[in-house]
Every structure is written in C-alpha cells, then in structure tokens.
Short mmCIF file of C-alpha atoms in Angstrom, two decimals:
data_model
loop_
_atom_site.label_atom_id
_atom_site.label_comp_id
_atom_site.label_asym_id
_atom_site.label_seq_id
_atom_site.Cartn_x
_atom_site.Cartn_y
_atom_site.Cartn_z
CA MET A 1 54.81 -72.64 -10.20
CA LYS A 2 52.10 -74.93 -9.25
CA SER A 3 52.26 -78.23 -10.47
CA TYR A 4 49.40 -81.22 -10.73
CA ASN A 5 49.07 -84.84 -10.29
CA HIS A 6 46.34 -87.01 -10.35
CA LEU A 7 44.78 -86.26 -13.56
CA TYR A 8 44.76 -89.80 -14.97
CA GLU A 9 41.83 -90.73 -12.62
CA LYS A 10 39.94 -87.52 -13.36
CA MET A 11 40.58 -88.01 -17.10
CA MET A 12 38.95 -91.68 -16.91
CA SER A 13 36.17 -90.54 -15.06
CA GLU A 14 32.63 -91.75 -16.40
CA GLU A 15 31.60 -87.80 -15.81
CA ASN A 16 34.66 -86.77 -17.98
CA VAL A 17 34.22 -89.45 -20.60
CA ARG A 18 30.00 -88.33 -21.22
CA SER A 19 31.59 -85.18 -21.37
CA ALA A 20 33.71 -85.85 -24.58
CA VAL A 21 31.49 -87.94 -26.03
CA LYS A 22 28.65 -84.89 -25.80
CA LYS A 23 31.65 -82.35 -27.23
CA ALA A 24 32.69 -84.99 -30.00
CA SER A 25 29.28 -85.51 -31.10
CA LYS A 26 28.21 -82.08 -31.56
CA GLY A 27 26.77 -81.55 -34.91
CA LYS A 28 27.40 -85.16 -36.00
CA HIS A 29 24.34 -87.03 -34.75
CA ASN A 30 23.27 -88.02 -38.26
CA ARG A 31 26.22 -90.14 -38.66
CA PRO A 32 25.54 -93.84 -37.80
CA LYS A 33 28.70 -94.44 -35.79
CA VAL A 34 28.06 -91.11 -33.56
CA ARG A 35 24.06 -92.02 -33.24
CA LYS A 36 25.08 -95.68 -31.86
CA MET A 37 27.47 -94.21 -29.53
CA CYS A 38 24.91 -91.72 -27.93
CA GLU A 39 22.16 -94.16 -27.99
CA ASN A 40 24.52 -96.82 -26.23
CA MET A 41 26.41 -94.79 -23.91
CA ASP A 42 26.13 -96.91 -20.84
CA ARG A 43 27.79 -99.77 -22.77
CA GLU A 44 30.13 -97.73 -24.86
CA ILE A 45 31.99 -95.80 -21.77
CA PRO A 46 33.89 -99.13 -20.80
CA ASP A 47 35.38 -99.43 -24.36
CA ILE A 48 35.93 -95.64 -24.67
CA ILE A 49 38.20 -95.75 -21.50
CA ALA A 50 40.03 -99.15 -22.49
CA TYR A 51 40.67 -97.29 -25.83
CA ALA A 52 42.36 -94.72 -24.03
CA GLN A 53 44.36 -96.39 -21.62
CA ASN A 54 45.83 -98.64 -24.68
CA TYR A 55 45.98 -95.60 -27.15
CA LYS A 56 49.05 -96.06 -29.49
CA HIS A 57 48.95 -93.17 -32.29
CA LYS A 58 48.95 -94.19 -36.09
CA ASN A 59 50.92 -92.29 -38.73
CA LYS A 60 47.98 -90.87 -40.80
CA LYS A 61 48.52 -89.20 -44.30
CA PRO A 62 47.64 -85.44 -43.99
CA LYS A 63 44.83 -83.83 -46.29
CA THR A 64 45.21 -80.49 -48.09
CA VAL A 65 42.87 -77.75 -47.46
CA ILE A 66 42.71 -74.52 -49.26
CA GLU A 67 41.63 -71.66 -46.64
CA GLY A 68 41.19 -68.55 -48.40
CA LYS A 69 44.61 -68.15 -49.94
CA LYS A 70 46.16 -70.25 -47.77
CA GLU A 71 47.02 -73.95 -48.12
CA ARG A 72 46.77 -76.02 -45.29
CA LYS A 73 47.84 -79.92 -44.12
CA ILE A 74 45.12 -81.28 -41.67
CA ILE A 75 45.02 -84.65 -40.21
CA VAL A 76 41.61 -85.96 -39.66
CA PRO A 77 41.08 -88.05 -36.32
CA SER A 78 39.15 -91.02 -36.08
CA TYR A 79 35.34 -90.54 -34.07
CA LYS A 80 37.12 -92.32 -30.95
CA GLU A 81 40.41 -90.09 -31.21
CA GLN A 82 38.20 -86.88 -30.90
CA ILE A 83 36.43 -88.21 -28.02
CA LEU A 84 39.94 -89.19 -26.35
CA HIS A 85 41.12 -85.45 -27.35
CA HIS A 86 38.23 -83.88 -25.61
CA MET A 87 38.97 -86.08 -22.74
CA LEU A 88 42.55 -84.84 -22.06
CA VAL A 89 41.46 -81.14 -22.93
CA ASN A 90 38.58 -81.73 -20.41
CA THR A 91 41.51 -82.71 -17.70
CA MET A 92 44.34 -80.08 -19.18
CA GLN A 93 42.04 -76.95 -19.32
CA PRO A 94 41.83 -75.71 -15.61
CA VAL A 95 46.03 -76.48 -15.56
CA ILE A 96 46.31 -74.59 -19.10
CA MET A 97 43.52 -71.82 -18.00
CA LYS A 98 45.72 -70.74 -14.87
CA GLY A 99 48.73 -68.78 -16.20
CA MET A 100 47.20 -67.70 -19.08
CA TYR A 101 47.34 -64.00 -20.27
CA GLU A 102 44.07 -62.28 -20.03
CA HIS A 103 44.50 -61.15 -24.00
CA CYS A 104 45.45 -64.53 -25.42
CA HIS A 105 42.56 -65.40 -27.86
CA GLY A 106 41.60 -68.47 -30.43
CA SER A 107 40.03 -71.74 -29.73
CA ILE A 108 39.17 -70.79 -26.20
CA PRO A 109 35.78 -70.68 -24.85
CA GLY A 110 34.68 -66.96 -24.25
CA ARG A 111 37.84 -65.72 -26.33
CA GLY A 112 37.03 -65.85 -29.85
CA PRO A 113 37.65 -63.01 -32.76
CA ALA A 114 34.63 -60.88 -31.21
CA GLU A 115 35.87 -60.53 -27.88
CA ALA A 116 39.37 -59.53 -29.05
CA LYS A 117 37.87 -57.38 -31.50
CA ARG A 118 35.90 -55.20 -28.78
CA GLN A 119 39.24 -55.01 -26.51
CA ILE A 120 41.13 -53.60 -29.13
CA ARG A 121 38.41 -51.30 -30.10
CA SER A 122 38.29 -50.47 -26.56
CA TRP A 123 42.12 -49.44 -26.57
CA ILE A 124 41.38 -47.39 -29.96
CA ASP A 125 38.51 -45.61 -28.54
CA ASN A 126 39.90 -44.98 -24.95
CA ASP A 127 43.69 -44.60 -25.16
CA PRO A 128 44.78 -42.88 -28.52
CA LYS A 129 48.34 -41.87 -26.72
CA ASN A 130 49.31 -45.41 -26.75
CA VAL A 131 47.31 -46.32 -29.95
CA LYS A 132 49.43 -43.94 -31.70
CA TYR A 133 51.66 -46.98 -33.39
CA PHE A 134 51.32 -50.83 -34.11
CA LEU A 135 53.37 -53.80 -34.43
CA LYS A 136 51.89 -56.57 -36.07
CA MET A 137 53.86 -59.83 -36.13
CA ASP A 138 53.22 -63.57 -37.00
CA ILE A 139 55.22 -66.69 -36.31
CA ARG A 140 56.21 -68.57 -39.39
CA GLN A 141 54.72 -72.21 -40.00
CA PHE A 142 53.82 -72.02 -36.31
CA PHE A 143 52.06 -75.47 -35.64
CA ALA A 144 54.37 -77.43 -37.96
CA SER A 145 57.63 -75.91 -36.18
CA ILE A 146 56.86 -76.46 -32.36
CA ASP A 147 59.46 -78.91 -31.05
CA HIS A 148 58.20 -82.10 -29.20
CA GLU A 149 61.15 -82.04 -26.87
CA MET A 150 60.66 -78.57 -25.74
CA LEU A 151 56.94 -78.59 -25.64
CA LYS A 152 57.15 -82.37 -23.60
CA ALA A 153 59.87 -80.61 -21.31
CA TYR A 154 57.56 -77.53 -20.53
CA ILE A 155 54.46 -79.75 -19.73
CA ARG A 156 56.41 -82.15 -17.43
CA LYS A 157 57.22 -79.14 -15.60
CA ARG A 158 53.16 -78.50 -14.53
CA ILE A 159 52.25 -81.94 -14.79
CA HIS A 160 53.47 -84.74 -12.85
CA ASP A 161 51.33 -87.81 -13.58
CA GLU A 162 53.16 -90.45 -15.59
CA LYS A 163 50.27 -92.35 -16.55
CA PHE A 164 48.33 -89.15 -17.89
CA LEU A 165 51.42 -87.75 -19.85
CA LYS A 166 52.01 -91.19 -21.64
CA ILE A 167 48.57 -90.52 -23.36
CA LEU A 168 49.42 -86.94 -23.82
CA PHE A 169 52.66 -87.57 -25.45
CA GLU A 170 51.18 -90.33 -27.74
CA VAL A 171 48.82 -87.82 -28.81
CA ILE A 172 51.61 -85.44 -29.60
CA ASP A 173 53.71 -87.81 -31.49
CA SER A 174 51.09 -88.54 -33.93
CA THR A 175 53.44 -86.34 -36.19
CA LYS A 176 57.22 -86.28 -36.20
CA GLN A 177 57.43 -82.65 -35.83
CA GLY A 178 55.22 -79.95 -34.59
CA LEU A 179 51.61 -80.39 -33.82
CA PRO A 180 48.82 -81.59 -36.32
CA LEU A 181 46.09 -79.28 -37.49
CA GLY A 182 42.55 -81.02 -36.77
CA PHE A 183 43.50 -82.12 -33.71
CA HIS A 184 41.47 -80.81 -30.77
CA THR A 185 44.80 -80.77 -28.40
CA SER A 186 46.86 -78.86 -30.87
CA HIS A 187 45.07 -75.43 -30.43
CA TRP A 188 45.17 -75.85 -26.53
CA LEU A 189 48.73 -77.11 -26.68
CA ALA A 190 49.81 -74.33 -29.09
CA ASN A 191 48.61 -71.62 -26.69
CA TRP A 192 50.13 -73.01 -23.65
CA TYR A 193 53.84 -73.35 -25.48
CA LEU A 194 53.56 -69.57 -25.97
CA GLN A 195 52.32 -68.59 -22.08
CA GLY A 196 56.12 -67.66 -21.66
CA LEU A 197 56.29 -65.42 -24.59
CA ASP A 198 52.97 -63.45 -23.35
CA HIS A 199 54.63 -62.97 -19.85
CA TYR A 200 57.70 -62.05 -21.31
CA ILE A 201 56.14 -59.23 -23.77
CA LYS A 202 53.60 -57.70 -20.99
CA GLN A 203 55.88 -57.88 -17.89
CA ASP A 204 59.61 -57.73 -19.26
CA LEU A 205 58.99 -55.78 -22.27
CA LYS A 206 56.76 -53.26 -20.52
CA ALA A 207 54.09 -53.69 -23.81
CA VAL A 208 50.90 -51.42 -22.67
CA HIS A 209 48.42 -53.05 -25.12
CA TYR A 210 49.31 -56.53 -26.18
CA VAL A 211 46.71 -58.82 -27.69
CA ARG A 212 47.52 -62.19 -29.46
CA TYR A 213 45.35 -64.58 -31.69
CA MET A 214 47.25 -67.74 -31.96
CA ASP A 215 50.61 -67.06 -33.56
CA ASP A 216 49.38 -63.79 -34.54
CA MET A 217 50.21 -60.71 -32.44
CA VAL A 218 49.60 -57.10 -32.15
CA ILE A 219 51.35 -54.55 -29.87
CA PHE A 220 50.40 -50.51 -29.48
CA GLY A 221 52.49 -48.08 -28.29
CA SER A 222 53.36 -44.51 -28.14
CA SER A 223 56.71 -44.75 -29.11
CA LYS A 224 58.12 -46.38 -33.16
CA LYS A 225 61.72 -46.73 -31.45
CA GLU A 226 60.14 -48.85 -28.56
CA LEU A 227 58.03 -51.12 -30.67
CA HIS A 228 61.37 -51.79 -32.99
CA ARG A 229 63.25 -52.95 -29.74
CA ILE A 230 60.03 -55.01 -28.73
CA CYS A 231 60.25 -56.76 -32.35
CA LYS A 232 63.88 -57.49 -32.15
CA CYS A 233 63.33 -59.12 -28.31
CA VAL A 234 60.44 -61.48 -29.30
CA ASP A 235 62.69 -62.72 -32.24
CA GLU A 236 65.65 -63.23 -29.75
CA TYR A 237 62.99 -64.97 -27.31
CA LEU A 238 61.12 -66.90 -30.11
CA LYS A 239 64.70 -68.75 -31.30
CA GLU A 240 64.90 -70.03 -28.08
CA LEU A 241 61.79 -71.83 -28.50
CA LYS A 242 62.83 -73.01 -32.01
CA LEU A 243 60.70 -70.86 -33.63
CA GLU A 244 61.11 -68.06 -36.17
CA LEU A 245 59.35 -64.94 -36.87
CA LYS A 246 57.97 -64.05 -40.16
CA GLY A 247 59.84 -61.67 -42.18
CA ASN A 248 56.57 -59.47 -43.17
CA TRP A 249 56.34 -58.16 -39.56
CA GLN A 250 55.35 -54.33 -39.51
CA VAL A 251 55.65 -51.30 -37.60
CA ALA A 252 53.52 -48.59 -38.68
CA ARG A 253 51.76 -45.17 -37.68
CA PHE A 254 47.77 -46.29 -36.87
CA ASP A 255 45.58 -44.51 -39.03
CA ARG A 256 46.50 -40.96 -38.82
CA GLY A 257 44.03 -38.23 -40.36
CA GLY A 258 43.55 -38.35 -44.03
CA LYS A 259 46.39 -40.85 -44.44
CA TYR A 260 45.05 -44.08 -43.40
CA ARG A 261 47.19 -46.84 -42.34
CA PHE A 262 44.65 -49.31 -40.94
CA LEU A 263 45.44 -52.47 -38.81
CA ASP A 264 44.41 -55.92 -40.54
CA PHE A 265 43.94 -58.26 -37.91
CA MET A 266 41.54 -61.38 -37.07
CA GLY A 267 39.51 -60.60 -40.61
CA PHE A 268 38.68 -57.25 -39.05
CA ARG A 269 40.40 -53.85 -40.72
CA PHE A 270 41.05 -51.39 -37.75
CA TYR A 271 40.29 -47.57 -38.09
CA ARG A 272 40.21 -44.77 -35.73
CA ASN A 273 36.67 -44.34 -36.09
CA ARG A 274 35.18 -47.82 -37.38
CA THR A 275 35.83 -51.53 -37.72
CA THR A 276 35.19 -53.07 -41.11
CA LEU A 277 35.80 -56.65 -42.47
CA ARG A 278 38.51 -57.70 -44.56
CA LYS A 279 37.65 -57.36 -48.44
CA GLY A 280 38.30 -61.13 -49.06
CA ILE A 281 35.79 -62.15 -46.29
CA MET A 282 33.19 -59.80 -47.66
CA VAL A 283 33.77 -60.99 -51.22
CA ARG A 284 33.21 -64.84 -50.31
CA MET A 285 30.17 -63.75 -47.97
CA THR A 286 28.81 -62.08 -51.30
CA ARG A 287 29.55 -65.24 -53.51
CA ARG A 288 28.13 -67.72 -50.95
CA ALA A 289 24.83 -65.44 -50.57
CA LYS A 290 24.43 -65.51 -54.31
CA ARG A 291 24.95 -69.59 -54.42
CA PHE A 292 22.80 -70.11 -51.40
CA LYS A 293 19.45 -70.82 -53.28
CA LYS A 294 20.81 -73.43 -55.57
CA ASN A 295 21.87 -75.45 -52.54
CA PRO A 296 20.28 -74.20 -49.28
CA THR A 297 21.41 -77.31 -47.20
CA ILE A 298 21.42 -76.83 -43.22
CA TYR A 299 25.42 -76.66 -43.41
CA SER A 300 24.75 -73.90 -45.67
CA CYS A 301 22.18 -72.07 -43.57
CA ARG A 302 24.24 -72.26 -40.61
CA ARG A 303 27.23 -70.72 -42.69
CA MET A 304 24.96 -67.80 -43.73
CA MET A 305 24.07 -67.13 -39.85
CA SER A 306 27.85 -67.45 -39.19
CA ALA A 307 28.31 -64.71 -41.72
CA LEU A 308 25.24 -62.29 -40.30
CA GLY A 309 27.36 -62.58 -36.92
CA TRP A 310 30.76 -61.42 -38.61
CA ILE A 311 28.69 -58.91 -39.86
CA LYS A 312 27.01 -57.52 -36.78
CA GLN A 313 30.46 -57.13 -35.12
CA THR A 314 31.45 -54.66 -37.65
CA ASP A 315 30.44 -51.33 -39.21
CA SER A 316 29.59 -53.30 -42.37
CA TYR A 317 25.57 -52.61 -42.62
CA ASP A 318 25.44 -50.76 -45.72
CA MET A 319 27.36 -53.65 -47.22
CA TYR A 320 24.87 -55.96 -45.89
CA LEU A 321 22.02 -54.08 -47.58
CA ASP A 322 23.74 -54.23 -51.12
CA ARG A 323 25.24 -57.53 -50.93
CA ILE A 324 23.62 -59.86 -48.86
CA LYS A 325 19.84 -58.86 -47.82
CA PRO A 326 18.77 -59.10 -51.74
CA TYR A 327 19.62 -62.90 -51.62
CA ILE A 328 19.18 -63.92 -47.97
CA ASN A 329 16.10 -63.76 -45.71
CA PHE A 330 17.78 -64.75 -41.85
CA GLN A 331 14.41 -65.27 -40.71
CA GLN A 332 13.63 -68.16 -42.72
CA LEU A 333 16.93 -69.43 -41.90
CA LYS A 334 16.45 -69.62 -38.60
CA ARG A 335 13.11 -71.21 -38.59
CA LYS A 336 14.72 -73.87 -40.98
CA ILE A 337 17.55 -74.47 -38.41
CA SER A 338 15.06 -74.29 -35.22
CA ARG A 339 12.59 -77.06 -37.42
CA TYR A 340 16.04 -79.18 -38.09
CA ASP A 341 17.50 -78.95 -34.14
CA ARG A 342 14.06 -79.73 -33.14
CA ARG A 343 13.49 -82.74 -35.33
CA ILE A 344 17.11 -84.07 -34.52
CA ARG A 345 16.30 -83.90 -30.46
CA LYS A 346 12.83 -85.45 -30.88
CA GLU A 347 14.69 -88.59 -32.67
CA LYS A 348 17.19 -88.52 -29.92
CA LEU A 349 14.61 -88.62 -27.22
CA CYS A 350 12.80 -91.50 -28.91
CA GLY A 351 16.05 -93.38 -29.26
CA GLU A 352 16.31 -93.21 -25.52
CA GLN A 353 12.75 -94.02 -25.08
CA GLN A 354 12.86 -97.29 -27.07
CA LYS A 355 16.08 -98.11 -25.38
CA GLU A 356 14.44 -97.85 -21.86
CA ALA A 357 11.43 -99.95 -22.80
#
C-alpha cells in the first residue's frame, strides 16, 4: 500500500487556495463576503493560509432538515471553513481515488446517479444470467456511526504528513462521533472508510456485479443462496468497522415475467425492459412544476432544469408530457438562466477591471 507525504505544502500552495476559493464560491457570488473574497483574492490568500494553519474546530449546533421522508441533522460550516474543506479535499483526492473501487458512486466527480444507473442498466441488458436475483443493503446511520479513532488509524496508514493530519483531524473532530453532514470532506472520507469493504465484496466474496452509492449497496447474482451468504459476510465485516447493517436488507428475484419485483435504488426503479423514476420524486416534480409560476426565481429555474435531467435519464416521457410540460417551458428557463449567468460574469469582470484601474 503506497503511503503519502509532503501534502501540507501542496495544501498551502497559492494554486490550491485559489482553486478552493473558486469551488467554495460557486453559486454564491451574490453574497457580499464571497464577492469581496473573489475581488480581493491576492490580498485574502495569506489570511486564508493563516486561518488554515491555526484552525481549531468549534462545536456548532446542527440544523434539522427534512429531505423527502428523512430527517437529517446538518452542520453548516462558515465560508472560510468551506474553503478549508476544499483545500483538504483537493489535496486528498488523488490519494483517495488511487484505490477506489470502479463502481463506487456518490459525491465523486463523474460518478453520480446517472453514471451508476447506466452501469446497472448495462448489466441488466447484457448479462441476464447473473442478474437473476439482487441483494440490496444499507448501513444504519452511516455518517453518524463512523468511529473517529478507526478512521484516523486508516488515514494514518496512507498519509504520513503530521502537519496535514493535524488540520484534517481537527475537521473530523468537529463532532464527537461520526462525520458531520454538510462538510465537503465528509463524503470523501466516508467513501474512503468503505474502500476495504468494496474490495472485500468484489475480490474475496467474488460478487459478479456490485455497485455502491455511498452507504447503499446492490449486488446481483444467479443464486439466492450465494447472495444470502454474501449478506452475512458483509454484516460481520461491518461489525469490525463498528457499523451496523440495516434490518431491511432484501434478497429478491429480479423482475421475473409478469411478477415484477423492481429494484428501487438511487431514486430510480429498475425493471427488465425500462427504468423509471421513484414515485415520490415524480410527485415532488409535479408539485414543483405547478407552483413554479408563483415564484420563478433563478433557484427554482435551476431546480426545474435539474428535474429535466432526471427525466431524460429514464423512460418517463409520458409522465413529462402529462405532468410537467403543461406548466413549464424549458427553453424560456434556459434563456433566463443564461441571461443571469452572463450578468454575473459581466459584474465580476467589471469588478476586476475597476480593481486593476
């Protein structure tokens, strides 16, 4: 296993700080603090570096957010903390990606739900023999259950730069237990924590088709007995990581003719001959479309364009014609978003010219 050193220097480099500011500022240029930071980048960089060098976490009260039927507790970091998180991730990303399983998805560039959906669809269409049954599993309270000491021990095996680790561990210790939702670092560290599980399932348990989206896992196979064995082994492996498999795991026959048992995963419903959206997502899209004219903000325009992306990924055109198209003109949305983005770029350019003058 390759180990890494001299990451602290890369993290504190001016190039990395500029990249982190750009990423942390995306979609926030209308905020005074963000605009000031971007317009005075050269002057602000030394302050950001000093902030990172002396960073000490502060205990923050989490916000409760409702996502669909789920209630999540999220810690919202300050703007400077967000920049620090991007500095850390920019530096760690090559290390994490080095041993990452090819079908690990979620919060990874180029590995979103659409890419995972395409891979699953490919298995269903091209290898029906090994897609006869599926095993679907989930980890109970995954982010909140990650043990700090085990995570730190795992990181120390790969990274030997003590200065870098000191800052990273301060971010990890922002909560007493688990990784805080809302931190850019959390999804990367969570995926890294499960790398060993991915290789165990694929190499030791010999799973033919396996995909993971954060803590949601799906394994396809030709034998129900074999999938039950894999589930038991995964449960034992997770206990070593101080994690627990949810009790709602299932092994089922996949969509046999006439008696459909579809796979519900990542917001999609997979059948033998088609892929549709989960019912709850379709209902929320419909309601959002009906409410759109009352409050057509740029934010709501972007949300509707995002909904269109979901529809294009599935066989849901009839639903689009019936429930979305009567209320939404996507060409007008595109033009409105384009005009807004041009105005923001123009304001930014004028600010840079005034600064030079």
